[in-house]
Short mmCIF file of C-alpha atoms in Angstrom, two decimals:
data_model
loop_
_atom_site.label_atom_id
_atom_site.label_comp_id
_atom_site.label_asym_id
_atom_site.label_seq_id
_atom_site.Cartn_x
_atom_site.Cartn_y
_atom_site.Cartn_z
CA MET V 1 -0.29 0.00 -0.20
CA ILE V 2 2.84 2.39 1.43
CA TYR V 3 5.03 1.34 -2.22
CA THR V 4 1.52 2.17 -4.47
CA GLN V 5 1.51 6.32 -2.40
CA LYS V 6 4.69 6.56 -3.00
CA ILE V 7 4.52 5.63 -7.00
CA MET V 8 1.77 8.59 -6.34
CA ILE V 9 3.33 10.91 -4.70
CA LEU V 10 6.00 11.52 -7.20
CA ALA V 11 3.01 10.86 -10.29
CA LYS V 12 1.01 13.68 -8.86
CA LYS V 13 4.35 15.62 -8.84
CA GLU V 14 4.95 15.07 -11.91
CA LEU V 15 1.31 15.53 -13.52
CA LYS V 16 0.77 19.00 -12.01
CA ASP V 17 3.86 19.73 -13.66
CA ALA V 18 3.05 18.59 -17.29
CA PHE V 19 -0.25 20.22 -17.40
CA SER V 20 0.98 23.16 -16.29
CA SER V 21 3.19 23.20 -18.68
CA PRO V 22 2.18 24.54 -22.24
CA LEU V 23 3.63 21.34 -24.25
CA ILE V 24 0.86 18.89 -23.34
CA TYR V 25 -1.30 20.78 -24.11
CA VAL V 26 0.00 22.29 -27.76
CA LEU V 27 0.78 18.67 -28.49
CA THR V 28 -3.21 17.66 -27.90
CA GLY V 29 -3.68 20.78 -29.84
CA LEU V 30 -1.63 19.11 -32.77
CA PHE V 31 -2.92 15.23 -32.57
CA SER V 32 -6.80 16.10 -32.46
CA LEU V 33 -5.89 18.86 -35.58
CA MET V 34 -4.11 15.53 -37.67
CA MET V 35 -6.79 13.48 -36.67
CA GLY V 36 -9.79 15.49 -36.88
CA TRP V 37 -9.04 16.24 -39.95
CA LEU V 38 -8.05 11.98 -41.30
CA PHE V 39 -11.19 10.92 -39.27
CA PHE V 40 -13.39 13.97 -41.94
CA ASN V 41 -12.13 12.56 -44.90
CA TYR V 42 -11.56 8.68 -44.14
CA LEU V 43 -15.77 9.39 -43.87
CA LEU V 44 -16.00 11.44 -46.97
CA GLN V 45 -14.24 8.83 -48.97
CA SER V 46 -16.25 5.84 -46.81
CA ARG V 47 -19.74 6.93 -47.79
CA GLN V 48 -18.47 6.76 -51.66
CA MET V 49 -17.11 3.18 -51.25
CA THR V 50 -20.00 1.21 -50.50
CA THR V 51 -18.74 -1.78 -50.49
CA THR V 52 -16.91 -1.65 -47.64
CA THR V 53 -18.20 -1.57 -43.91
CA MET V 54 -17.87 1.77 -41.48
CA THR V 55 -15.32 -0.40 -39.44
CA GLN V 56 -12.96 -1.14 -42.51
CA GLY V 57 -13.28 2.14 -44.14
CA VAL V 58 -12.74 4.45 -40.97
CA ILE V 59 -12.62 2.52 -37.86
CA THR V 60 -9.74 0.33 -38.75
CA PRO V 61 -7.36 3.16 -40.95
CA ILE V 62 -7.42 5.67 -37.96
CA PHE V 63 -6.40 3.04 -35.43
CA GLY V 64 -3.28 2.86 -37.49
CA ASN V 65 -3.26 6.53 -38.17
CA ILE V 66 -3.16 7.27 -34.59
CA ASN V 67 -0.79 4.91 -33.40
CA PHE V 68 1.79 6.10 -36.39
CA ILE V 69 1.67 9.40 -35.44
CA PHE V 70 1.97 8.85 -31.57
CA ILE V 71 5.31 7.33 -32.76
CA PHE V 72 6.20 11.71 -33.18
CA LEU V 73 4.73 12.41 -30.39
CA CYS V 74 5.47 9.62 -27.11
CA PRO V 75 8.82 10.38 -27.26
CA LEU V 76 7.98 14.29 -27.23
CA ILE V 77 6.33 13.84 -24.02
CA THR V 78 9.03 10.80 -22.57
CA MET V 79 12.15 12.86 -22.98
CA ARG V 80 11.43 15.43 -20.29
CA SER V 81 11.05 12.62 -17.28
CA PHE V 82 14.82 12.22 -16.47
CA ALA V 83 16.98 14.43 -18.17
CA GLU V 84 14.89 17.35 -16.72
CA GLU V 85 15.86 16.15 -14.06
CA LYS V 86 19.50 15.57 -14.72
CA LYS V 87 19.67 18.84 -15.42
CA GLN V 88 18.03 20.50 -12.97
CA HIS V 89 20.83 18.29 -10.86
CA THR V 90 17.35 16.58 -8.91
CA LEU V 91 18.19 13.38 -9.96
CA ASP V 92 20.04 12.83 -7.32
CA LEU V 93 17.22 14.40 -4.13
CA LEU V 94 14.94 11.66 -5.35
CA LEU V 95 17.93 8.50 -5.65
CA ARG V 96 18.58 9.31 -1.87
CA SER V 97 14.82 9.76 -0.81
CA GLN V 98 13.07 6.69 0.63
CA LEU V 99 11.94 5.79 -3.23
CA THR V 100 13.49 3.13 -4.27
CA GLU V 101 14.36 3.44 -8.31
CA MET V 102 11.72 1.39 -9.10
CA GLN V 103 9.16 3.18 -7.42
CA ILE V 104 10.95 6.42 -9.51
CA ILE V 105 10.55 4.56 -12.96
CA LEU V 106 6.67 3.83 -12.27
CA GLY V 107 6.45 6.82 -11.36
CA LYS V 108 7.28 8.46 -13.92
CA PHE V 109 5.51 6.00 -15.94
CA ILE V 110 2.28 6.74 -14.84
CA SER V 111 2.37 10.08 -15.22
CA ASN V 112 4.03 10.21 -19.15
CA LEU V 113 1.65 7.48 -19.61
CA SER V 114 -1.70 9.50 -18.32
CA MET V 115 0.01 12.35 -20.16
CA VAL V 116 -0.10 10.20 -23.76
CA LEU V 117 -3.63 8.81 -22.56
CA PHE V 118 -5.33 12.32 -21.93
CA MET V 119 -3.65 13.06 -25.48
CA LEU V 120 -5.92 8.87 -26.98
CA ALA V 121 -8.87 10.04 -24.62
CA LEU V 122 -9.71 12.92 -27.72
CA THR V 123 -10.49 10.00 -29.95
CA LEU V 124 -12.80 8.69 -27.92
CA LEU V 125 -15.10 10.99 -30.08
CA PHE V 126 -15.22 9.56 -33.27
CA PRO V 127 -16.75 6.39 -32.13
CA LEU V 128 -19.25 8.32 -30.80
CA ILE V 129 -20.50 10.60 -33.20
CA LEU V 130 -20.11 6.84 -35.66
CA ALA V 131 -22.53 5.42 -32.30
CA PHE V 132 -25.03 8.70 -33.86
CA SER V 133 -24.91 7.58 -37.60
CA GLY V 134 -25.77 4.21 -35.83
CA TYR V 135 -22.42 2.57 -36.19
CA SER V 136 -22.54 -0.58 -33.24
CA ASP V 137 -19.54 -2.76 -34.24
CA TRP V 138 -18.34 -1.83 -30.37
CA GLY V 139 -15.47 -4.88 -29.86
CA VAL V 140 -13.55 -3.67 -32.51
CA VAL V 141 -13.51 -0.42 -31.59
CA TRP V 142 -12.68 -1.39 -27.73
CA SER V 143 -10.13 -3.92 -28.84
CA SER V 144 -8.39 -1.21 -30.70
CA TYR V 145 -8.72 1.24 -27.97
CA LEU V 146 -6.88 -2.08 -25.73
CA GLY V 147 -4.28 -2.32 -28.50
CA ILE V 148 -3.73 1.13 -28.52
CA VAL V 149 -3.23 1.46 -24.66
CA LEU V 150 -0.80 -1.68 -25.07
CA CYS V 151 1.41 0.32 -28.01
CA LEU V 152 0.85 3.59 -26.21
CA MET V 153 3.15 2.15 -22.73
CA ALA V 154 5.38 0.26 -25.04
CA TYR V 155 6.45 3.92 -26.38
CA THR V 156 6.43 5.71 -23.51
CA SER V 157 8.60 2.50 -21.65
CA VAL V 158 11.38 2.64 -24.71
CA GLY V 159 11.00 7.41 -24.00
CA ILE V 160 11.87 6.95 -20.05
CA PHE V 161 14.70 3.95 -20.84
CA CYS V 162 16.19 6.78 -24.08
CA SER V 163 15.37 10.14 -21.33
CA SER V 164 17.35 8.26 -18.39
CA LEU V 165 20.22 8.12 -20.39
CA THR V 166 21.24 11.50 -20.84
CA ASP V 167 20.96 14.96 -19.83
CA ASN V 168 19.41 16.34 -23.41
CA GLN V 169 16.00 16.49 -23.69
CA ILE V 170 16.67 16.63 -28.02
CA VAL V 171 18.96 13.48 -27.82
CA ALA V 172 16.80 11.85 -25.76
CA SER V 173 13.74 11.95 -27.63
CA LEU V 174 15.67 11.41 -30.85
CA LEU V 175 17.17 8.06 -29.82
CA THR V 176 13.79 7.18 -28.16
CA PHE V 177 11.62 8.06 -31.81
CA CYS V 178 14.18 6.51 -33.46
CA ILE V 179 13.86 3.21 -31.94
CA LEU V 180 10.44 2.87 -32.25
CA LEU V 181 10.13 4.27 -35.80
CA GLY V 182 13.87 1.11 -36.34
CA SER V 183 11.95 -1.54 -34.58
CA MET V 184 8.45 -0.70 -36.79
CA LEU V 185 10.63 -1.36 -40.46
CA LEU V 186 12.18 -4.16 -38.46
CA VAL V 187 9.42 -6.30 -40.86
CA ILE V 188 10.14 -4.77 -44.25
CA SER V 189 13.71 -5.73 -43.98
CA VAL V 190 12.77 -8.68 -42.86
CA ASN V 191 12.00 -9.10 -46.83
CA ALA V 192 15.28 -10.24 -47.59
CA THR V 193 15.70 -13.41 -45.97
CA ASN V 194 13.92 -16.56 -46.81
CA ASN V 195 14.24 -18.35 -43.85
CA TYR V 196 10.43 -18.60 -42.78
CA LEU V 197 11.19 -19.33 -38.76
CA LEU V 198 13.77 -15.88 -38.51
CA ALA V 199 11.17 -14.40 -41.00
CA LEU V 200 8.49 -15.22 -37.89
CA MET V 201 10.41 -14.66 -35.12
CA VAL V 202 11.66 -11.02 -35.98
CA GLN V 203 7.63 -10.60 -36.96
CA TYR V 204 7.29 -11.13 -33.78
CA LEU V 205 9.51 -9.09 -32.46
CA THR V 206 8.16 -6.16 -33.79
CA ILE V 207 4.78 -3.79 -32.66
CA PRO V 208 2.77 -3.65 -35.41
CA PHE V 209 2.51 -7.19 -35.53
CA HIS V 210 0.20 -8.15 -32.09
CA TYR V 211 -1.51 -3.90 -32.51
CA GLU V 212 -2.18 -5.54 -36.06
CA GLY V 213 -4.54 -8.23 -33.99
CA PHE V 214 -6.26 -5.53 -32.10
CA THR V 215 -7.05 -3.42 -34.57
CA ARG V 216 -8.63 -6.10 -36.01
CA GLY V 217 -10.95 -7.30 -32.95
CA ILE V 218 -8.33 -10.17 -32.49
CA LEU V 219 -7.16 -10.19 -29.20
CA LYS V 220 -4.11 -13.44 -28.84
CA SER V 221 -2.81 -14.24 -25.89
CA TYR V 222 0.75 -14.34 -26.66
CA SER V 223 0.79 -10.56 -27.67
CA LEU V 224 -0.43 -9.81 -24.21
CA VAL V 225 2.98 -11.36 -23.27
CA TYR V 226 4.56 -9.41 -25.45
CA PHE V 227 3.39 -6.55 -24.79
CA ALA V 228 4.08 -7.48 -20.75
CA THR V 229 7.66 -8.58 -21.68
CA TYR V 230 8.99 -5.30 -23.82
CA LEU V 231 7.64 -2.94 -20.39
CA ALA V 232 9.55 -5.36 -17.66
CA PHE V 233 12.61 -5.25 -20.59
CA PHE V 234 12.67 -1.91 -20.50
CA PHE V 235 11.64 -1.45 -17.22
CA LEU V 236 15.12 -3.46 -15.86
CA LEU V 237 17.16 -1.72 -18.60
CA THR V 238 16.50 1.96 -17.53
CA LEU V 239 16.28 0.40 -13.67
CA LYS V 240 20.48 -0.58 -15.17
CA SER V 241 20.79 2.97 -16.58
CA LEU V 242 19.82 4.39 -13.25
CA GLN V 243 21.78 2.08 -11.00
CA SER V 244 24.66 2.93 -13.07
CA ARG V 245 25.64 5.98 -11.89
CA LYS V 246 27.29 3.22 -8.74
CA TRP V 247 29.80 1.50 -10.78
CA MET Z 1 32.88 13.14 22.81
CA GLU Z 2 30.63 10.97 20.42
CA LEU Z 3 30.77 11.33 17.25
CA ALA Z 4 28.50 12.66 13.78
CA ILE Z 5 30.59 10.72 11.17
CA GLU Z 6 33.89 8.12 10.93
CA ILE Z 7 35.74 8.85 7.79
CA GLU Z 8 38.99 6.38 7.28
CA LYS Z 9 40.49 5.42 4.75
CA LEU Z 10 38.63 6.59 2.36
CA CYS Z 11 39.33 6.14 -1.62
CA LYS Z 12 37.96 7.33 -5.09
CA SER Z 13 39.31 6.09 -7.87
CA TYR Z 14 38.04 7.68 -11.51
CA PRO Z 15 39.74 6.48 -14.36
CA GLY Z 16 43.54 7.49 -14.54
CA ARG Z 17 42.47 10.37 -11.63
CA MET Z 18 42.46 9.32 -7.76
CA ALA Z 19 39.67 11.90 -6.67
CA LEU Z 20 40.30 10.87 -3.13
CA ASP Z 21 43.05 9.30 -1.93
CA ASN Z 22 43.38 7.32 1.76
CA VAL Z 23 40.85 10.66 3.83
CA THR Z 24 40.69 10.25 7.19
CA PHE Z 25 38.47 12.38 9.28
CA ASN Z 26 35.61 12.30 11.87
CA VAL Z 27 33.00 14.84 13.06
CA LYS Z 28 32.12 15.53 16.24
CA LYS Z 29 28.51 15.21 17.15
CA GLY Z 30 26.96 18.88 17.62
CA SER Z 31 29.82 20.77 16.02
CA ILE Z 32 30.17 23.33 12.81
CA HIS Z 33 32.64 21.31 11.19
CA GLY Z 34 33.96 23.12 8.11
CA PHE Z 35 35.33 21.42 5.06
CA LEU Z 36 37.87 23.37 3.37
CA GLY Z 37 40.04 23.24 -0.42
CA PRO Z 38 40.22 24.68 -3.52
CA ASN Z 39 38.29 23.60 -6.40
CA GLY Z 40 38.57 20.38 -7.01
CA ALA Z 41 40.01 19.03 -4.61
CA GLY Z 42 37.32 16.41 -3.32
CA LYS Z 43 35.26 18.32 -1.41
CA SER Z 44 31.47 17.75 -3.46
CA THR Z 45 33.39 13.93 -4.54
CA THR Z 46 33.27 12.88 -0.43
CA MET Z 47 29.95 14.63 0.46
CA LYS Z 48 28.48 12.68 -2.56
CA ILE Z 49 29.94 9.81 -0.73
CA LEU Z 50 28.43 10.23 2.80
CA SER Z 51 25.12 11.19 1.52
CA GLY Z 52 24.95 8.04 -0.34
CA LEU Z 53 25.55 8.90 -3.64
CA ILE Z 54 28.17 7.40 -5.42
CA PRO Z 55 30.11 4.10 -4.20
CA GLU Z 56 33.15 4.99 -1.84
CA THR Z 57 36.43 2.21 -3.73
CA SER Z 58 37.60 1.61 -0.63
CA GLY Z 59 38.16 2.76 2.67
CA LYS Z 60 35.03 2.72 5.26
CA TYR Z 61 32.99 5.87 6.73
CA SER Z 62 29.87 5.47 9.39
CA VAL Z 63 27.09 8.43 9.65
CA ASN Z 64 25.64 7.69 12.96
CA GLY Z 65 22.43 9.59 12.03
CA LYS Z 66 19.94 10.44 9.26
CA VAL Z 67 21.13 12.72 6.75
CA GLY Z 68 20.46 15.80 5.06
CA PHE Z 69 21.77 17.65 2.02
CA LEU Z 70 22.42 20.21 0.29
CA PRO Z 71 24.29 19.96 -2.96
CA GLU Z 72 26.29 22.51 -4.53
CA HIS Z 73 23.21 22.90 -7.40
CA PRO Z 74 20.58 23.24 -4.65
CA PRO Z 75 17.73 20.36 -6.78
CA VAL Z 76 14.73 22.03 -6.69
CA TYR Z 77 11.76 22.68 -9.04
CA PRO Z 78 11.54 25.80 -10.40
CA ASN Z 79 7.93 25.20 -11.54
CA MET Z 80 7.32 24.80 -7.69
CA SER Z 81 6.52 26.72 -6.00
CA VAL Z 82 8.06 26.26 -2.79
CA ILE Z 83 5.39 24.99 0.01
CA ASP Z 84 4.37 22.61 -2.83
CA TYR Z 85 8.52 21.44 -2.97
CA LEU Z 86 8.98 21.03 0.91
CA LYS Z 87 5.05 19.66 0.43
CA PHE Z 88 7.22 17.10 -2.46
CA VAL Z 89 10.60 16.47 -0.50
CA TYR Z 90 9.44 15.58 3.24
CA ALA Z 91 7.05 13.53 1.79
CA ILE Z 92 9.11 11.18 -0.20
CA TYR Z 93 11.88 11.56 2.85
CA ALA Z 94 9.51 11.03 5.65
CA PRO Z 95 6.76 8.02 6.41
CA VAL Z 96 3.75 10.65 7.16
CA VAL Z 97 3.23 14.54 6.31
CA ASN Z 98 2.49 16.56 9.35
CA LEU Z 99 1.83 19.67 7.75
CA ALA Z 100 3.07 21.82 10.55
CA HIS Z 101 6.81 20.57 10.70
CA ILE Z 102 6.56 22.61 7.36
CA ASP Z 103 5.69 25.61 8.20
CA GLU Z 104 8.36 25.16 11.82
CA VAL Z 105 11.50 24.76 8.80
CA MET Z 106 9.63 27.71 6.39
CA THR Z 107 9.58 29.70 9.66
CA LYS Z 108 13.19 28.20 10.77
CA THR Z 109 14.89 29.18 7.35
CA GLY Z 110 13.42 32.48 6.41
CA LEU Z 111 10.94 31.59 3.87
CA THR Z 112 7.63 32.19 4.89
CA ASP Z 113 7.05 35.39 2.77
CA VAL Z 114 7.78 33.66 -0.26
CA LYS Z 115 6.05 30.29 0.30
CA ASP Z 116 3.41 30.42 -2.67
CA ARG Z 117 5.72 31.53 -5.10
CA LEU Z 118 6.88 29.54 -8.03
CA ILE Z 119 11.37 28.91 -7.15
CA GLY Z 120 12.18 29.74 -10.83
CA ASN Z 121 11.48 32.74 -9.87
CA LEU Z 122 12.84 33.22 -6.12
CA SER Z 123 16.80 35.21 -6.32
CA LYS Z 124 19.87 33.01 -5.70
CA GLY Z 125 19.82 33.63 -2.11
CA TYR Z 126 16.06 32.46 -2.05
CA GLN Z 127 17.52 29.72 -3.92
CA GLN Z 128 19.43 28.43 -1.68
CA ARG Z 129 17.28 28.40 1.60
CA VAL Z 130 15.22 25.98 -0.37
CA GLY Z 131 17.71 24.05 -0.75
CA ILE Z 132 18.35 24.20 2.74
CA ALA Z 133 15.12 23.55 4.19
CA GLN Z 134 15.17 20.74 1.62
CA ALA Z 135 18.06 19.12 3.76
CA ILE Z 136 16.23 19.79 6.92
CA VAL Z 137 12.89 19.15 5.78
CA HIS Z 138 13.08 15.55 7.25
CA SER Z 139 14.54 16.18 10.71
CA PRO Z 140 17.93 14.73 10.23
CA GLU Z 141 20.67 14.30 12.38
CA ILE Z 142 23.83 15.78 10.09
CA ILE Z 143 23.30 18.27 7.64
CA ILE Z 144 26.22 18.40 5.09
CA LEU Z 145 26.11 21.68 2.58
CA ASP Z 146 28.06 21.49 -0.21
CA GLU Z 147 28.97 25.41 -0.60
CA PRO Z 148 25.93 27.32 0.49
CA THR Z 149 27.22 30.14 0.51
CA VAL Z 150 28.88 30.66 -3.34
CA GLY Z 151 27.65 32.54 -5.56
CA LEU Z 152 25.56 35.22 -3.83
CA ASP Z 153 25.66 38.55 -2.43
CA PRO Z 154 26.96 39.73 0.88
CA VAL Z 155 24.27 40.33 2.60
CA ALA Z 156 22.74 36.58 1.81
CA ILE Z 157 26.44 35.26 2.73
CA ALA Z 158 25.53 36.89 6.01
CA ASP Z 159 21.70 35.45 6.79
CA ILE Z 160 22.48 32.22 5.52
CA ARG Z 161 25.77 31.98 8.10
CA ALA Z 162 22.90 33.41 10.85
CA LEU Z 163 20.87 30.28 9.34
CA ILE Z 164 23.43 27.80 9.69
CA LEU Z 165 24.64 29.27 13.31
CA GLU Z 166 21.10 27.99 14.14
CA LEU Z 167 20.45 25.42 12.87
CA LYS Z 168 23.60 24.00 14.97
CA LYS Z 169 21.45 23.87 17.93
CA ASP Z 170 19.64 21.11 16.36
CA HIS Z 171 22.01 19.26 13.99
CA THR Z 172 25.88 18.33 13.41
CA ILE Z 173 26.70 20.25 10.36
CA LEU Z 174 29.87 19.67 7.84
CA PHE Z 175 30.37 22.19 5.10
CA SER Z 176 32.67 23.01 2.53
CA SER Z 177 33.59 26.74 1.24
CA HIS Z 178 36.65 27.90 -0.05
CA GLN Z 179 36.23 30.99 1.85
CA LEU Z 180 38.45 30.55 4.61
CA HIS Z 181 35.90 33.94 6.19
CA ASP Z 182 32.82 31.92 6.34
CA VAL Z 183 34.76 28.97 8.40
CA GLU Z 184 36.42 31.05 10.42
CA LEU Z 185 33.24 33.11 12.74
CA LEU Z 186 30.98 29.52 11.82
CA CYS Z 187 33.53 26.68 12.87
CA SER Z 188 34.99 24.85 15.62
CA GLU Z 189 36.46 22.82 13.22
CA ILE Z 190 37.80 22.02 10.83
CA THR Z 191 39.18 19.86 8.04
CA LEU Z 192 41.57 20.65 4.60
CA ILE Z 193 42.16 18.72 2.29
CA ASN Z 194 44.08 19.24 -1.55
CA ARG Z 195 43.85 16.96 -4.36
CA GLY Z 196 42.07 14.35 -2.59
CA GLU Z 197 44.41 14.27 0.24
CA ILE Z 198 43.41 15.29 4.03
CA VAL Z 199 45.81 18.35 4.63
CA VAL Z 200 45.33 18.97 8.24
CA SER Z 201 41.75 18.16 9.85
CA GLY Z 202 41.20 19.33 14.23
CA ALA Z 203 40.81 22.86 16.29
CA ILE Z 204 41.05 25.55 14.57
CA ASP Z 205 42.71 27.66 16.17
CA THR Z 206 45.35 25.37 16.92
CA ILE Z 207 46.09 25.06 12.68
CA LEU Z 208 45.92 28.19 12.23
CA ASN Z 209 48.57 28.73 14.89
CA SER Z 210 50.29 26.23 13.31
CA LEU Z 211 50.44 27.51 9.92
CA LYS Z 212 51.34 31.13 11.04
CA THR Z 213 55.29 31.00 11.41
CA ASN Z 214 55.08 35.25 11.45
CA MET Z 215 52.64 37.74 12.10
CA ILE Z 216 52.48 40.13 9.06
CA ILE Z 217 51.20 43.51 10.26
CA LYS Z 218 50.02 46.43 8.44
CA ALA Z 219 49.73 49.59 9.56
CA ARG Z 220 48.57 53.11 7.50
CA VAL Z 221 50.47 56.50 9.19
CA LYS Z 222 50.71 59.96 8.16
CA SER Z 223 54.72 60.10 7.49
CA PHE Z 224 57.70 57.34 7.72
CA THR Z 225 61.42 57.68 7.03
CA SER Z 226 64.40 55.58 6.99
CA GLU Z 227 65.17 56.53 10.24
CA HIS Z 228 61.88 55.59 11.28
CA LYS Z 229 62.31 51.60 9.83
CA LYS Z 230 66.28 51.51 11.64
CA LYS Z 231 64.42 51.99 15.31
CA MET Z 232 62.05 49.70 14.38
CA ILE Z 233 63.72 47.21 13.21
CA SER Z 234 66.09 47.56 16.50
CA GLU Z 235 64.28 48.07 18.50
CA PHE Z 236 61.35 45.74 18.10
CA GLY Z 237 63.38 42.96 16.19
CA VAL Z 238 61.34 42.43 13.22
CA ASP Z 239 61.86 41.09 10.86
CA ALA Z 240 61.44 43.59 7.85
CA VAL Z 241 59.12 46.08 7.08
CA GLU Z 242 58.09 47.36 3.38
CA VAL Z 243 56.84 50.94 3.40
CA THR Z 244 54.86 51.79 0.17
CA GLU Z 245 53.90 55.62 -0.55
CA ASP Z 246 50.55 55.97 -1.34
CA LEU Z 247 50.01 58.96 -3.49
CA GLU Z 248 46.42 59.75 -3.60
CA GLN Z 249 45.47 59.26 0.08
CA LYS Z 250 49.41 61.57 0.57
CA ASN Z 251 50.15 58.87 3.27
CA THR Z 252 52.53 55.97 4.32
CA MET Z 253 51.46 52.24 3.69
CA LEU Z 254 53.78 50.23 5.88
CA ARG Z 255 54.04 45.73 5.83
CA ILE Z 256 55.35 44.71 9.01
CA SER Z 257 56.86 40.84 9.80
CA THR Z 258 57.49 39.43 13.09
CA LYS Z 259 60.52 37.30 13.58
CA GLY Z 260 58.61 34.11 16.12
CA LYS Z 261 55.12 34.33 16.96
CA THR Z 262 55.53 37.21 19.74
CA ASP Z 263 52.60 39.20 20.07
CA ILE Z 264 54.11 42.28 19.72
CA ARG Z 265 50.78 44.51 18.14
CA SER Z 266 50.92 47.01 21.69
CA GLU Z 267 54.58 47.45 21.37
CA LEU Z 268 54.73 48.35 18.05
CA ALA Z 269 51.51 50.18 17.97
CA ARG Z 270 52.94 52.86 20.79
CA PHE Z 271 55.82 53.51 18.89
CA LEU Z 272 53.52 53.97 15.60
CA VAL Z 273 51.56 56.41 17.53
CA GLU Z 274 53.95 59.32 17.59
CA PRO Z 275 53.38 62.42 16.46
CA SER Z 276 56.17 62.42 13.89
CA ILE Z 277 54.99 59.52 12.98
CA GLY Z 278 50.91 59.59 12.92
CA LEU Z 279 48.95 56.62 13.07
CA LEU Z 280 46.25 55.98 10.52
CA GLU Z 281 45.38 51.98 10.66
CA PHE Z 282 46.73 49.31 12.30
CA ILE Z 283 45.30 45.56 11.58
CA GLU Z 284 46.89 42.29 11.75
CA GLU Z 285 46.61 40.79 8.20
CA ARG Z 286 45.20 37.43 7.78
CA GLY Z 287 46.01 34.81 5.44
CA ASP Z 288 43.05 33.79 3.36
CA LEU Z 289 42.73 30.10 1.79
CA GLU Z 290 44.91 30.06 -0.90
CA ASP Z 291 48.05 32.00 1.32
CA LEU Z 292 47.87 28.61 3.48
CA PHE Z 293 47.65 26.04 0.13
CA LYS Z 294 50.16 27.99 -0.80
CA ARG Z 295 52.00 27.53 2.88
CA MET Z 296 51.47 24.78 3.20
CA HIS Z 297 52.94 23.39 -0.74
CA GLN Z 298 56.00 25.49 -0.19
#
């Protein structure tokens, strides 16, 4: 109980700080503008394509776009988390406190995830608008949301790790972006091989492969395992990065 | 006497460089201990090890009690108000938050008037106070302050000094500085460190006396002839007298160094008061830290 309380103290402080600075609002505005425009276009298109359903014509592509745009936005949200603490010399304050390193990481993770979920929450308007016109395939919508939330958790964990490596926010965000984009492009580079088993293995390691299932309304147990290990792996890396001052 | 901090043969090495080399000294409970040395001597490294931020390479130390630490740069969040910041620090350092205690700390450090202002908008002196407040908010027995007065204006320095004296009532304080003046006003004991090695550690009076081989007196007089100089050397056995004319103020500066440590100030003053010389100023020159280090190297 106390363990989570201490995490929440840090997370609350981080959130208060983030929501009193303009960055989050600028990013949210930009994101909403882009998504609203895309949603509008898909709606217009779907009117002409009478053979496709609303799910195929609007929901699936819009979630694909949300995922892609967050690859750019997540690094901008997470870049501050440790880099700024280092620059302000406040990281030592946290490390000397009663918080364990893992509690600090989880506190940062929760606050950063809350910020990206805040941005995502505004897209709930789209299914709501569709609902007024009689859309009813809610299973796909909710599984897509579950998929995007899992992706955002993964992106945030990468971002926090990169931020813990440097005291420069720009370096942190670029590094996060490179890792995220790189792991997305991994699936393309598999085209080079004829080895089926290798291709399957590499495919399993990429986020889009798992996300794709969620957007079609399919929940695969191994995808959940994948995201859980992905998070654990990057938490572990962040932990090692924080402990490296003692090496 | 009970010891608050015991350090024995502490070493810290970075690749190709020895930051601390067999550092050994003690801090007595309830004292203000000055930790002196030029930049890069190893003061901050020692303090970081004592506060548990970085591990030592070898040797051992024991800190008997909770530690409050003010690093060289006060670890403050510029976007937080003073009171929110102190609440946050208190919450992550102590299991239970007691708001009355925060008020007490703010009163002690003189922050009550600015408690709702953002830390980033405060002056450097006030930010330093916030830094000290964060070090004492969880009621530690030992406070470690790394150069608390550096970069502040004279008024702020005096304030911080008064604050440190005030804190002495309840805490043991180890603080570093490269201003001998600060240290002389505050400390009963000092430790001198240079290039990672302890030069000397002990009571301040003993150390200052042992370092002094002679006394240097500066005087300003109306006129001073070679006759006077001869008389002074023969009568008081002074080692040397430097005479410089101050053309601007139309008088003469004397720099008199004595042989040995015997205090001849009163005799000398009586001699200089004589109407033909006319004493205007009379002061014992006190060496600063730089001086001490130069002398130690010689």
